[in-house]
mmCIF file of C-alpha atoms in Angstrom:
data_model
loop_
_atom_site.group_PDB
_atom_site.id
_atom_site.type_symbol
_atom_site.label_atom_id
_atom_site.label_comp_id
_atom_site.label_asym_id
_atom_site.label_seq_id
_atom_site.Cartn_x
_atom_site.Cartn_y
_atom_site.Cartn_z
ATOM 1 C CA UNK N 1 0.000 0.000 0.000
ATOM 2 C CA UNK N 2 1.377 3.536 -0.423
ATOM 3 C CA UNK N 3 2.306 6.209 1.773
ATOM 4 C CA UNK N 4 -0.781 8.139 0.436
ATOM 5 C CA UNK N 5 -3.775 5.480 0.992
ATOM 6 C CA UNK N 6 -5.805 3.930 3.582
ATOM 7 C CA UNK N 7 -4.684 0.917 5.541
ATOM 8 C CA UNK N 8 -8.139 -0.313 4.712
ATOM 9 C CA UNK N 9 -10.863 0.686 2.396
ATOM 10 C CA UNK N 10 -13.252 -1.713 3.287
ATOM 11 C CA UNK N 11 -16.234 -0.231 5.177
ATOM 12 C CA UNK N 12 -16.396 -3.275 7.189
ATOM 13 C CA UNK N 13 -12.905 -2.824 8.282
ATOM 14 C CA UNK N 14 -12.521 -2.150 12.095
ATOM 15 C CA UNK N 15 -13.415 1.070 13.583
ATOM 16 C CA UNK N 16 -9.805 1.188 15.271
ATOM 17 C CA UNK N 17 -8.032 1.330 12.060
ATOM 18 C CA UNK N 18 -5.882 4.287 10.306
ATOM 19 C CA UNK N 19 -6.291 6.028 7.482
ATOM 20 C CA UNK N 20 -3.345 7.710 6.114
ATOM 21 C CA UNK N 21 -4.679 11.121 5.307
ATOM 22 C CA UNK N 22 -4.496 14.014 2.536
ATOM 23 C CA UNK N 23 -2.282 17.103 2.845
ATOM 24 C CA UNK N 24 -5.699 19.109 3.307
ATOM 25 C CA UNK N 25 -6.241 16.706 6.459
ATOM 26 C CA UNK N 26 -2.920 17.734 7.547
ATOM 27 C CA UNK N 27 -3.857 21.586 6.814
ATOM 28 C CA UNK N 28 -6.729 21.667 8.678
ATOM 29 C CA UNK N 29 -5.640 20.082 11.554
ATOM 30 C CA UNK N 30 -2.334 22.390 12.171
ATOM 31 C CA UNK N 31 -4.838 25.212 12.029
ATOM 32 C CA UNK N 32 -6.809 23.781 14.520
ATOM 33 C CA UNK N 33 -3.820 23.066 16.738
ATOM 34 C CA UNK N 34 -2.325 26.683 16.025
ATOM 35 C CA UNK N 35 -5.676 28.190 16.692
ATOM 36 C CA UNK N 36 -5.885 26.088 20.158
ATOM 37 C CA UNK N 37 -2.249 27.333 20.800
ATOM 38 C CA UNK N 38 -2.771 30.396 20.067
ATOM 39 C CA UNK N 39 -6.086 31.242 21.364
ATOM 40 C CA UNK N 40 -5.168 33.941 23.447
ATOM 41 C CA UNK N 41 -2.852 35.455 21.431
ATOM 42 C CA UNK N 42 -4.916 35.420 18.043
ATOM 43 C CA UNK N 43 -7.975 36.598 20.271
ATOM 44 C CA UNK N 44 -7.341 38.054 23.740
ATOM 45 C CA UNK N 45 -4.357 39.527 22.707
ATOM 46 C CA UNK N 46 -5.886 41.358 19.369
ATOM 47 C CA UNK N 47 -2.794 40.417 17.651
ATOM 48 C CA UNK N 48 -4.224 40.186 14.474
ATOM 49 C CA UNK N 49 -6.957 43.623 14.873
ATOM 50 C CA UNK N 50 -3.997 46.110 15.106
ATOM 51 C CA UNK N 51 -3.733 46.444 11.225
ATOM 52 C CA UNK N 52 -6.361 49.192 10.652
ATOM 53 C CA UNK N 53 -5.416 52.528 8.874
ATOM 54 C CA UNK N 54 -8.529 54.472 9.934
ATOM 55 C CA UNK N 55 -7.359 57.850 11.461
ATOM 56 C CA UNK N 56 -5.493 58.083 15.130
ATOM 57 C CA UNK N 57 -8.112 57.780 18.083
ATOM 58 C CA UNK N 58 -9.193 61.128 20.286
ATOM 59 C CA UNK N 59 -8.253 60.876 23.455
ATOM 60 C CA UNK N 60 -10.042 59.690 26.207
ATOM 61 C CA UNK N 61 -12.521 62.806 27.597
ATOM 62 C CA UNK N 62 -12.041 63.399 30.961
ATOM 63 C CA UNK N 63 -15.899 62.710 31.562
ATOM 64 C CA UNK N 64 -15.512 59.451 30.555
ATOM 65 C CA UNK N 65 -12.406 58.988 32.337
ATOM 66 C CA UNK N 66 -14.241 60.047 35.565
ATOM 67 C CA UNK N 67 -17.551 57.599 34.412
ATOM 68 C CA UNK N 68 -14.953 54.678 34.504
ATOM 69 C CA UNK N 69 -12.923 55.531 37.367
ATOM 70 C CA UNK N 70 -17.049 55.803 39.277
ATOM 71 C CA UNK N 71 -17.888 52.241 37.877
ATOM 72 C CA UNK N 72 -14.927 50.713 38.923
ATOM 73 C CA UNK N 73 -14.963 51.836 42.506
ATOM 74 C CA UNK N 74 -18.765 50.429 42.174
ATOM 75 C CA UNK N 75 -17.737 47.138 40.919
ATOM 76 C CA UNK N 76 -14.066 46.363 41.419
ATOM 77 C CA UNK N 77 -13.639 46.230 37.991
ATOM 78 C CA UNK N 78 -11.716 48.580 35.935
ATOM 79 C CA UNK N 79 -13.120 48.230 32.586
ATOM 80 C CA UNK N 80 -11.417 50.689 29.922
ATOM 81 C CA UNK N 81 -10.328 48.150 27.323
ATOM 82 C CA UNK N 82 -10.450 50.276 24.043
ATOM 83 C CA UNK N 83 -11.091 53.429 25.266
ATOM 84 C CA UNK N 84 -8.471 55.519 23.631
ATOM 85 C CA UNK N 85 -5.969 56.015 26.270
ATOM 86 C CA UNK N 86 -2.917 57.451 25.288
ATOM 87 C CA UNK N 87 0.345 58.037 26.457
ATOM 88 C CA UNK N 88 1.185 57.126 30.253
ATOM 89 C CA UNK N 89 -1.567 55.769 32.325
ATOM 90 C CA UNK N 90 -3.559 57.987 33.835
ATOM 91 C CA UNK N 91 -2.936 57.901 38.112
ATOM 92 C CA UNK N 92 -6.606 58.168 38.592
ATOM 93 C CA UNK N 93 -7.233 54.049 36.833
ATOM 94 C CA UNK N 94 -4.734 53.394 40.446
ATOM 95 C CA UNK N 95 -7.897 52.446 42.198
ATOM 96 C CA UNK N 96 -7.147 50.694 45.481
ATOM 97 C CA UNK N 97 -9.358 47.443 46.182
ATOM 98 C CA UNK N 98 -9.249 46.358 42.273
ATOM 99 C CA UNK N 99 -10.446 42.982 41.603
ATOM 100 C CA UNK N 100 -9.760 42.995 38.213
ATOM 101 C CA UNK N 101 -8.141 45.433 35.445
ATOM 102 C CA UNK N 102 -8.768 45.674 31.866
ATOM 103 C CA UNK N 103 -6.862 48.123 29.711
ATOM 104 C CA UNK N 104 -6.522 46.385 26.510
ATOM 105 C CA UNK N 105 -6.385 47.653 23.334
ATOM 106 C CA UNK N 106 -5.769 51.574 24.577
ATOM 107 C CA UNK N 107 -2.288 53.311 23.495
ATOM 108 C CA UNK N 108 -0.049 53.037 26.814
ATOM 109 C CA UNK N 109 2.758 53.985 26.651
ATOM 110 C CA UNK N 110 4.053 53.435 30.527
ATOM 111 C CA UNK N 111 2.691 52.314 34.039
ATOM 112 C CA UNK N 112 3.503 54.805 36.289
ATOM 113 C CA UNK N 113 6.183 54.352 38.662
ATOM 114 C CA UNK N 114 5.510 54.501 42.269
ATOM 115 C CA UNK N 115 1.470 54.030 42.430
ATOM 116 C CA UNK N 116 1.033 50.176 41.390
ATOM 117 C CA UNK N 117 0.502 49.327 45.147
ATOM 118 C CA UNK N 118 -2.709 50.335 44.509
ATOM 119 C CA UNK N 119 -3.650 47.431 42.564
ATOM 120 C CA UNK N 120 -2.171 45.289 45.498
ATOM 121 C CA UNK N 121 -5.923 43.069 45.353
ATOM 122 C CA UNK N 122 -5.598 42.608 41.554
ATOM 123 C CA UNK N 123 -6.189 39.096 40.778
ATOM 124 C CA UNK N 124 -6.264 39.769 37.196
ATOM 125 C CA UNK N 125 -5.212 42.159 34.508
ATOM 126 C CA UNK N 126 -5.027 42.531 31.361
ATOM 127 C CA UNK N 127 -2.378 44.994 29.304
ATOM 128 C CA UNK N 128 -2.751 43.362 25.775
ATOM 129 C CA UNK N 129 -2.024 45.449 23.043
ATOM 130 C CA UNK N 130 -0.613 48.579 24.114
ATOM 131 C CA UNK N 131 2.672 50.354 23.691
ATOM 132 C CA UNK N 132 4.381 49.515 27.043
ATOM 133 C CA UNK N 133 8.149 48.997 27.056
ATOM 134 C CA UNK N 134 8.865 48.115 30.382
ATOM 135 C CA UNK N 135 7.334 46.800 33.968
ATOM 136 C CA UNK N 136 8.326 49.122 36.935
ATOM 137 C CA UNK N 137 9.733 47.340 39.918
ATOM 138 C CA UNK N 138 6.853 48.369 41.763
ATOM 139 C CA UNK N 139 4.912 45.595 39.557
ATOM 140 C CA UNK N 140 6.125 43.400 43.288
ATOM 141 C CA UNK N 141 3.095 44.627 44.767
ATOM 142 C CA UNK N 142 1.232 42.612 42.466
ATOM 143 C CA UNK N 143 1.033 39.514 44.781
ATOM 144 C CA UNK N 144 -2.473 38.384 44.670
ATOM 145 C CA UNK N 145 -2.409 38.162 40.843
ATOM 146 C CA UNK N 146 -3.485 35.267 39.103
ATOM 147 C CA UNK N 147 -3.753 35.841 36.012
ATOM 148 C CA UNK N 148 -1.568 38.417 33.464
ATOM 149 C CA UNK N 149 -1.854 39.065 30.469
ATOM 150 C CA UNK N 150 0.865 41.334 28.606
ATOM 151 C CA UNK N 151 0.757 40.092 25.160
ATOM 152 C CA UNK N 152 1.297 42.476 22.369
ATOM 153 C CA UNK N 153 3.431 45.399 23.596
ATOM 154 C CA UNK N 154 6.142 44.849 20.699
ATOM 155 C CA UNK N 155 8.729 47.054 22.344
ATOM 156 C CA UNK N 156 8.400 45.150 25.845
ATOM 157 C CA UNK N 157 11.957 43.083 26.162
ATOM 158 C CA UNK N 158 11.989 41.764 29.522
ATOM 159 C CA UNK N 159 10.196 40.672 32.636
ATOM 160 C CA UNK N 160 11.903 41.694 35.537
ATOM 161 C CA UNK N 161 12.997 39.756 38.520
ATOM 162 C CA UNK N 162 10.271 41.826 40.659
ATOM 163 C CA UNK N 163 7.764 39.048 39.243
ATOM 164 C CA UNK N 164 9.513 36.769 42.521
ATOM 165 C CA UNK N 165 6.290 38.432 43.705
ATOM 166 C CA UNK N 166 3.705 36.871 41.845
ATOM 167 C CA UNK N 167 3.640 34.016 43.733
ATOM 168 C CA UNK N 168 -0.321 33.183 43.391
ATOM 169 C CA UNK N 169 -0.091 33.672 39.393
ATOM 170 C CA UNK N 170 -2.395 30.739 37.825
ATOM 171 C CA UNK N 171 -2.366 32.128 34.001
ATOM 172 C CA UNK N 172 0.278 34.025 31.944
ATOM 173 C CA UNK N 173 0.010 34.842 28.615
ATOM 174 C CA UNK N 174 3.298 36.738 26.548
ATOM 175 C CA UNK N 175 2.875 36.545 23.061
ATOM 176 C CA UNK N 176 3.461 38.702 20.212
ATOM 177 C CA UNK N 177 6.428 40.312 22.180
ATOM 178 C CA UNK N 178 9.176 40.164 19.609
ATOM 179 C CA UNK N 179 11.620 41.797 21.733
ATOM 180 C CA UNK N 180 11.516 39.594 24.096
ATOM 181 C CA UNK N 181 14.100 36.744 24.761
ATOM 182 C CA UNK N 182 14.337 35.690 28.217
ATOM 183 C CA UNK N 183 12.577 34.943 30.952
ATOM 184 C CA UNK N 184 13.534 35.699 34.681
ATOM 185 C CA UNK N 185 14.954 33.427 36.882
ATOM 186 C CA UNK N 186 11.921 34.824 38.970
ATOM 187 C CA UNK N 187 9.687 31.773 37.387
ATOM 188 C CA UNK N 188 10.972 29.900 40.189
ATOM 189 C CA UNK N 189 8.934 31.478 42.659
ATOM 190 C CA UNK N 190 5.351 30.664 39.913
ATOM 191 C CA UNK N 191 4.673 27.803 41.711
ATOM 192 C CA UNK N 192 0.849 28.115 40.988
ATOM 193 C CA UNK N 193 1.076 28.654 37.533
ATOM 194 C CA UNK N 194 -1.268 26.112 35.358
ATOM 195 C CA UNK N 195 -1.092 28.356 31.824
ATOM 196 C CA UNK N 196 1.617 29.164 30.319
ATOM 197 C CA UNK N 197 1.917 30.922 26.554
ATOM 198 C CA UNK N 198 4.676 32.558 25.425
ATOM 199 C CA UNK N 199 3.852 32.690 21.217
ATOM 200 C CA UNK N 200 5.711 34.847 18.630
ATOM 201 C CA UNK N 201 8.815 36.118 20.654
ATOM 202 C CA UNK N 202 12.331 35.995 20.608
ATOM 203 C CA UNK N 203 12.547 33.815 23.071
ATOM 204 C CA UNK N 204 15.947 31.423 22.654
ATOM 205 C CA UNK N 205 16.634 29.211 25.754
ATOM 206 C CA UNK N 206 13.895 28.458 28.815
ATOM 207 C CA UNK N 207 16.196 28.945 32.182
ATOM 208 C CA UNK N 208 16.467 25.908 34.655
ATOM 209 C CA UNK N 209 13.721 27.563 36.668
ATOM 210 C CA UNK N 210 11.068 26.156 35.221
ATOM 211 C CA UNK N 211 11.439 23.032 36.372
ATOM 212 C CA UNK N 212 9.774 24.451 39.316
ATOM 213 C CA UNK N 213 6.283 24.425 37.454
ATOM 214 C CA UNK N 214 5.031 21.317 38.781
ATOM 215 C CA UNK N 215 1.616 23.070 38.415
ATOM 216 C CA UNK N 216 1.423 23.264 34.622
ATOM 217 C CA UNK N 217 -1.386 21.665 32.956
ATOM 218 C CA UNK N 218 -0.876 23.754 29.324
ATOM 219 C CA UNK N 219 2.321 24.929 27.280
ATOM 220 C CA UNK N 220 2.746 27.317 24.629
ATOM 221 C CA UNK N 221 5.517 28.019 23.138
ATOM 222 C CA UNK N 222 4.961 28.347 19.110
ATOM 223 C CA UNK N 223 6.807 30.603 16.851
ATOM 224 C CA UNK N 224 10.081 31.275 18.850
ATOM 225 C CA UNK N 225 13.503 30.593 18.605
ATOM 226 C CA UNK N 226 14.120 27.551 20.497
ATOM 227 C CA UNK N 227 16.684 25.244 19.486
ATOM 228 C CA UNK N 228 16.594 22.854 22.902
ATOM 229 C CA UNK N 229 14.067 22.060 25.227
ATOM 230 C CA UNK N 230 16.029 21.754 29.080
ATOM 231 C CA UNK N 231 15.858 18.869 30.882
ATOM 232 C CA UNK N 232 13.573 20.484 33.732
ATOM 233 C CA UNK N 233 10.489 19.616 31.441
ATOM 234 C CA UNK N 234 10.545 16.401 32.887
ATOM 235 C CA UNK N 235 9.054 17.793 36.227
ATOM 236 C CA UNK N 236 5.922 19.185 34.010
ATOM 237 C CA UNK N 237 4.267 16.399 35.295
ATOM 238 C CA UNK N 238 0.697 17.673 34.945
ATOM 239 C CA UNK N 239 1.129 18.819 31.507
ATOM 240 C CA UNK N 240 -1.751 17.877 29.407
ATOM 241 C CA UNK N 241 -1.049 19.850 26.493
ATOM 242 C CA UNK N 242 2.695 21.066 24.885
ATOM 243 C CA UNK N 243 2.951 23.137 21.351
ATOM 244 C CA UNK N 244 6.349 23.781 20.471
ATOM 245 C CA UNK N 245 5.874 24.413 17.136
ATOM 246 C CA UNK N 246 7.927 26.709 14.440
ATOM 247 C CA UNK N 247 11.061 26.641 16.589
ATOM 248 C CA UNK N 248 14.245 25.311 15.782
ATOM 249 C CA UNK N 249 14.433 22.857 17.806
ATOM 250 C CA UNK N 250 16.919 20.341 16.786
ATOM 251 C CA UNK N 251 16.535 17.719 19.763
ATOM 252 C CA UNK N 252 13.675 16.797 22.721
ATOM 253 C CA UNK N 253 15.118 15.527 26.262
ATOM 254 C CA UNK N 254 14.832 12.434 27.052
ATOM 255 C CA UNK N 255 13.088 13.876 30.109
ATOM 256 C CA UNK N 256 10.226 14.021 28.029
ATOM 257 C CA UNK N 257 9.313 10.892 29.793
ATOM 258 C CA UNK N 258 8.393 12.723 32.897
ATOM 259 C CA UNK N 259 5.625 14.325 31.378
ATOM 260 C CA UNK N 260 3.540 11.267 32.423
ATOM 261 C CA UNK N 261 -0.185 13.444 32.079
ATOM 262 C CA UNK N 262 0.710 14.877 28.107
ATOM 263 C CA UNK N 263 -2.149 13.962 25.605
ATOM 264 C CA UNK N 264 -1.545 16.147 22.960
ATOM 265 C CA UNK N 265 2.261 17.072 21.562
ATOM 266 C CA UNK N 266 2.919 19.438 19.120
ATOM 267 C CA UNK N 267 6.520 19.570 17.522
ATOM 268 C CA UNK N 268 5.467 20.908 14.114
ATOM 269 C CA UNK N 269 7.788 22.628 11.776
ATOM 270 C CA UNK N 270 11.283 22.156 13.700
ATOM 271 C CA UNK N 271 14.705 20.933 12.874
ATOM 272 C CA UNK N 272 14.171 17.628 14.905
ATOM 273 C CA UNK N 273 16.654 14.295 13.689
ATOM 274 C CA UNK N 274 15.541 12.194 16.491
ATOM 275 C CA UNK N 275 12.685 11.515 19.339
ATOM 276 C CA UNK N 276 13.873 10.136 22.271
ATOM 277 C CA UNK N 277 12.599 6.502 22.821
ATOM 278 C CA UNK N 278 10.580 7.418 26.346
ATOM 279 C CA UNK N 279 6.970 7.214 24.329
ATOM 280 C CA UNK N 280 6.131 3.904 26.394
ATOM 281 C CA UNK N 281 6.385 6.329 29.242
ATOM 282 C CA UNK N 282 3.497 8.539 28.221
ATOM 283 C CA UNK N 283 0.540 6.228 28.423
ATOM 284 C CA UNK N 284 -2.235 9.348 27.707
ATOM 285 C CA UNK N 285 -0.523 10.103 24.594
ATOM 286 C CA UNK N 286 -3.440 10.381 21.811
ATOM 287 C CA UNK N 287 -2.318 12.881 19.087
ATOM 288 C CA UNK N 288 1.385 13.514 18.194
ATOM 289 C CA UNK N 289 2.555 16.113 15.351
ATOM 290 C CA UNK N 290 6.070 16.007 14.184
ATOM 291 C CA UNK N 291 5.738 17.069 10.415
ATOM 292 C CA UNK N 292 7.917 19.553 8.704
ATOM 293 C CA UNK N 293 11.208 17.976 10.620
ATOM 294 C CA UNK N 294 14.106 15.944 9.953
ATOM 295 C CA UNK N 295 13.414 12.650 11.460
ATOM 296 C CA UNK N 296 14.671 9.405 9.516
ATOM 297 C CA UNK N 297 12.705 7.150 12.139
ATOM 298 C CA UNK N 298 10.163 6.795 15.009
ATOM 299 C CA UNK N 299 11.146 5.524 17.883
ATOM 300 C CA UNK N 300 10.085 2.089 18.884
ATOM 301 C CA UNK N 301 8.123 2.745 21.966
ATOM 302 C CA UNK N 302 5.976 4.842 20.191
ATOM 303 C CA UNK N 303 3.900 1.382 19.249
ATOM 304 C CA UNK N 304 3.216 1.319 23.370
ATOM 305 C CA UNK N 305 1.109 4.193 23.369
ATOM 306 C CA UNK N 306 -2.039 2.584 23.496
ATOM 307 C CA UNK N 307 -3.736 5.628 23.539
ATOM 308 C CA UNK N 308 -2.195 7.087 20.361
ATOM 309 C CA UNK N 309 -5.148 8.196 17.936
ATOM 310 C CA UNK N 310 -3.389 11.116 15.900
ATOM 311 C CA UNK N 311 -0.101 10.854 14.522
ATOM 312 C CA UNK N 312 1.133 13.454 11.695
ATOM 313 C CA UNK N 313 4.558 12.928 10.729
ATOM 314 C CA UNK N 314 4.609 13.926 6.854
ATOM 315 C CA UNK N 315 8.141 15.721 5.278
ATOM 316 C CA UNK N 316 10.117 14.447 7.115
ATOM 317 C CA UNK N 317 12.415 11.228 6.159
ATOM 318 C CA UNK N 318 11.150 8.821 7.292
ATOM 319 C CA UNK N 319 11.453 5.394 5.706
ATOM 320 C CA UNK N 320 8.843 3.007 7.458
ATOM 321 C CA UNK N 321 6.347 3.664 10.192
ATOM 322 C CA UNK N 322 6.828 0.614 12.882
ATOM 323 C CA UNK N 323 4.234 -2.269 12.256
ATOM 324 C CA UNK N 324 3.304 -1.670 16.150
ATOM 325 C CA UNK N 325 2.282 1.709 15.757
ATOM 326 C CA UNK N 326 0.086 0.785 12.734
ATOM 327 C CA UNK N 327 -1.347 -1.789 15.065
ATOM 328 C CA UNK N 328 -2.042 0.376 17.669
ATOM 329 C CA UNK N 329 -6.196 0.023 19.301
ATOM 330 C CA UNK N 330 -7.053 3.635 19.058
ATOM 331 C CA UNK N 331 -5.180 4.834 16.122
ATOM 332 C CA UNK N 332 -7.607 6.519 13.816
ATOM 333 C CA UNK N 333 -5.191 9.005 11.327
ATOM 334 C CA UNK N 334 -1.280 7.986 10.166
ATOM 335 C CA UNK N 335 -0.036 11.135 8.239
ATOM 336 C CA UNK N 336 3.073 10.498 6.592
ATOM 337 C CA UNK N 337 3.088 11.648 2.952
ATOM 338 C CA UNK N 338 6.240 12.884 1.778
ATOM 339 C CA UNK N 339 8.395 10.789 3.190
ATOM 340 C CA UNK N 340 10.845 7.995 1.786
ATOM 341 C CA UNK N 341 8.134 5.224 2.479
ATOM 342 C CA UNK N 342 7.337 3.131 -0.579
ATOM 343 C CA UNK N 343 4.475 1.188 1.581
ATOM 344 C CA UNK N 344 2.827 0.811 4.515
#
């Protein structure tokens, strides 16, 4: 049979068995996966509504500054997302007792220095798509925040240590912030943290500090500049979800095998030569994409994922796909057109 067929055509064939699918199966399913890793970004973040060419926005009247600043101290809510706020932040949004903040989608230029005690209670807020180039140190007062979201602010290029602070952050969310390649060392202290996107940076290396994320149920880290994953991925235990794709990631830990809760695994568009053999170690393991990389082979223990019901592996190299991965119960799609295989 060839690479580009069904294992079985026969409609009485068993519902357990794998179709090798088109490249427009393939397309649509690394949109979904992009979309899913991306979600925040491609929505919450507004990355994509930033484009328009419609004449500069009027600032926000001071009536309507003083209507939100009244609602706010109402409902312990600031909600100004979009309202045209330009420059520095105004002091008056510094509203003390703040549940949550959203000023998304205004023109910010800086937080001011000195006054973010004031939003001490925060437990969420959200700074997406502004023009903020840097966090105050002041941001340590931010220690009942759970969830941040910064994405957006292209000239941003670092979080600061002062983020030691957050210590009950749950959700994080840093994407389209193409000057930024680090993270702090501070991640150590994120013990809480279940979310974690970081899409379209600069981001190169992920320090040894987040090994300490024991809490992590979902990774995103598409569209960076990774070339290694470290070996402190093996304490994401809890991870349920991991999209690494459009790195250049040339090699995955054998520490992957740590990551005993993944389901889904996306490795898409890399520079990969080799998975480690640890895939008997992931027993939840049901959908695995590893197209668009250099791999020659899959490793062995792959056929003791019992759980496996995705796998897209096309251009790559590949020469054969291992009889026990064809035979595997839940296997429903094998994607592996261009490739060396002459059958299957």
């Amino acid at each position: 049979m060839g690479a580009g067929s069904s294992k079985s055509g026969d409609a009485s064939a068993p519902s357990h068995s794998a179709a090798v699918t088109s490249s427009s199966t393939s397309s649509s399913s690394s949109s979904t996966a992009c979309v899913e890793a991306d979600g925040w970004s491609a929505s919450s973040t507004g990355a994509c509504g930033s484009g328009s060419t419609s004449a500069p926005p009027k600032p926000l009247p001071k009536k309507e500054r003083k209507k939100l600043v009244r609602a706010a101290k109402t409902s312990g809510k600031l909600q100004a997302g979009g309202k045209s706020i330009l420059g520095p932040l105004p002091t008056c949004f510094l509203l003390d007792g703040l549940e949550e903040v959203w000023l998304h989608d205004n023109a910010i230029t800086e937080l001011p220095r000195g006054h973010l005690h004031h939003w001490s209670c925060a437990e969420l807020i959200y700074l997406t798509n502004n023009r903020i180039d840097h966090l105050p140190a002041d941001v340590s007062h931010w220690t009942a925040l759970q969830e941040l979201n910064i994405s957006g602010n292209t000239g941003l290029s670092e979080i600061g240590e002062e983020s030691a602070a957050w210590v009950n952050l749950k959700q994080l969310y840093l994407c389209n912030l193409p000057s930024l390649s680090r993270l702090p060392h501070a991640a150590a202290h994120w013990h809480k943290l279940k979310v974690l996107h970081i899409n379209d940076t600069a981001l190169e290396v992920l320090p040894p500090e987040v090994s300490q994320l024991t809490a992590l149920t979902m990774v995103a880290l598409n569209n960076n500049r990774l070339s290694a994953l470290p070996a402190g991925i093996g304490a994401w235990c809890a991870v349920e979800k991991m999209f690494c794709n459009d790195n250049a990631l040339r090699r995955v830990p054998p520490e992957l095998a740590g990551m005993t809760s993944l389901q889904k695994l996306y490795l898409t568009n890399n520079e990969i030569e080799e998975l480690p053999d640890v895939f008997d170690a992931l027993p939840l393991l049901d959908e695995l994409y590893v197209a668009r990389n250099h791999l020659t082979a899959l490793p062995p223990s792959l056929g003791a994922c019992t759980s496996l019901g995705k796998l897209y592996a096309h251009d790559n190299e590949l020469e054969a796909v291992p009889a026990d991965v064809l035979a595997l119960p839940s296997l429903e799609i094998v994607h592996v057109n261009a490739n060396c295989i002459a059958s299957l």
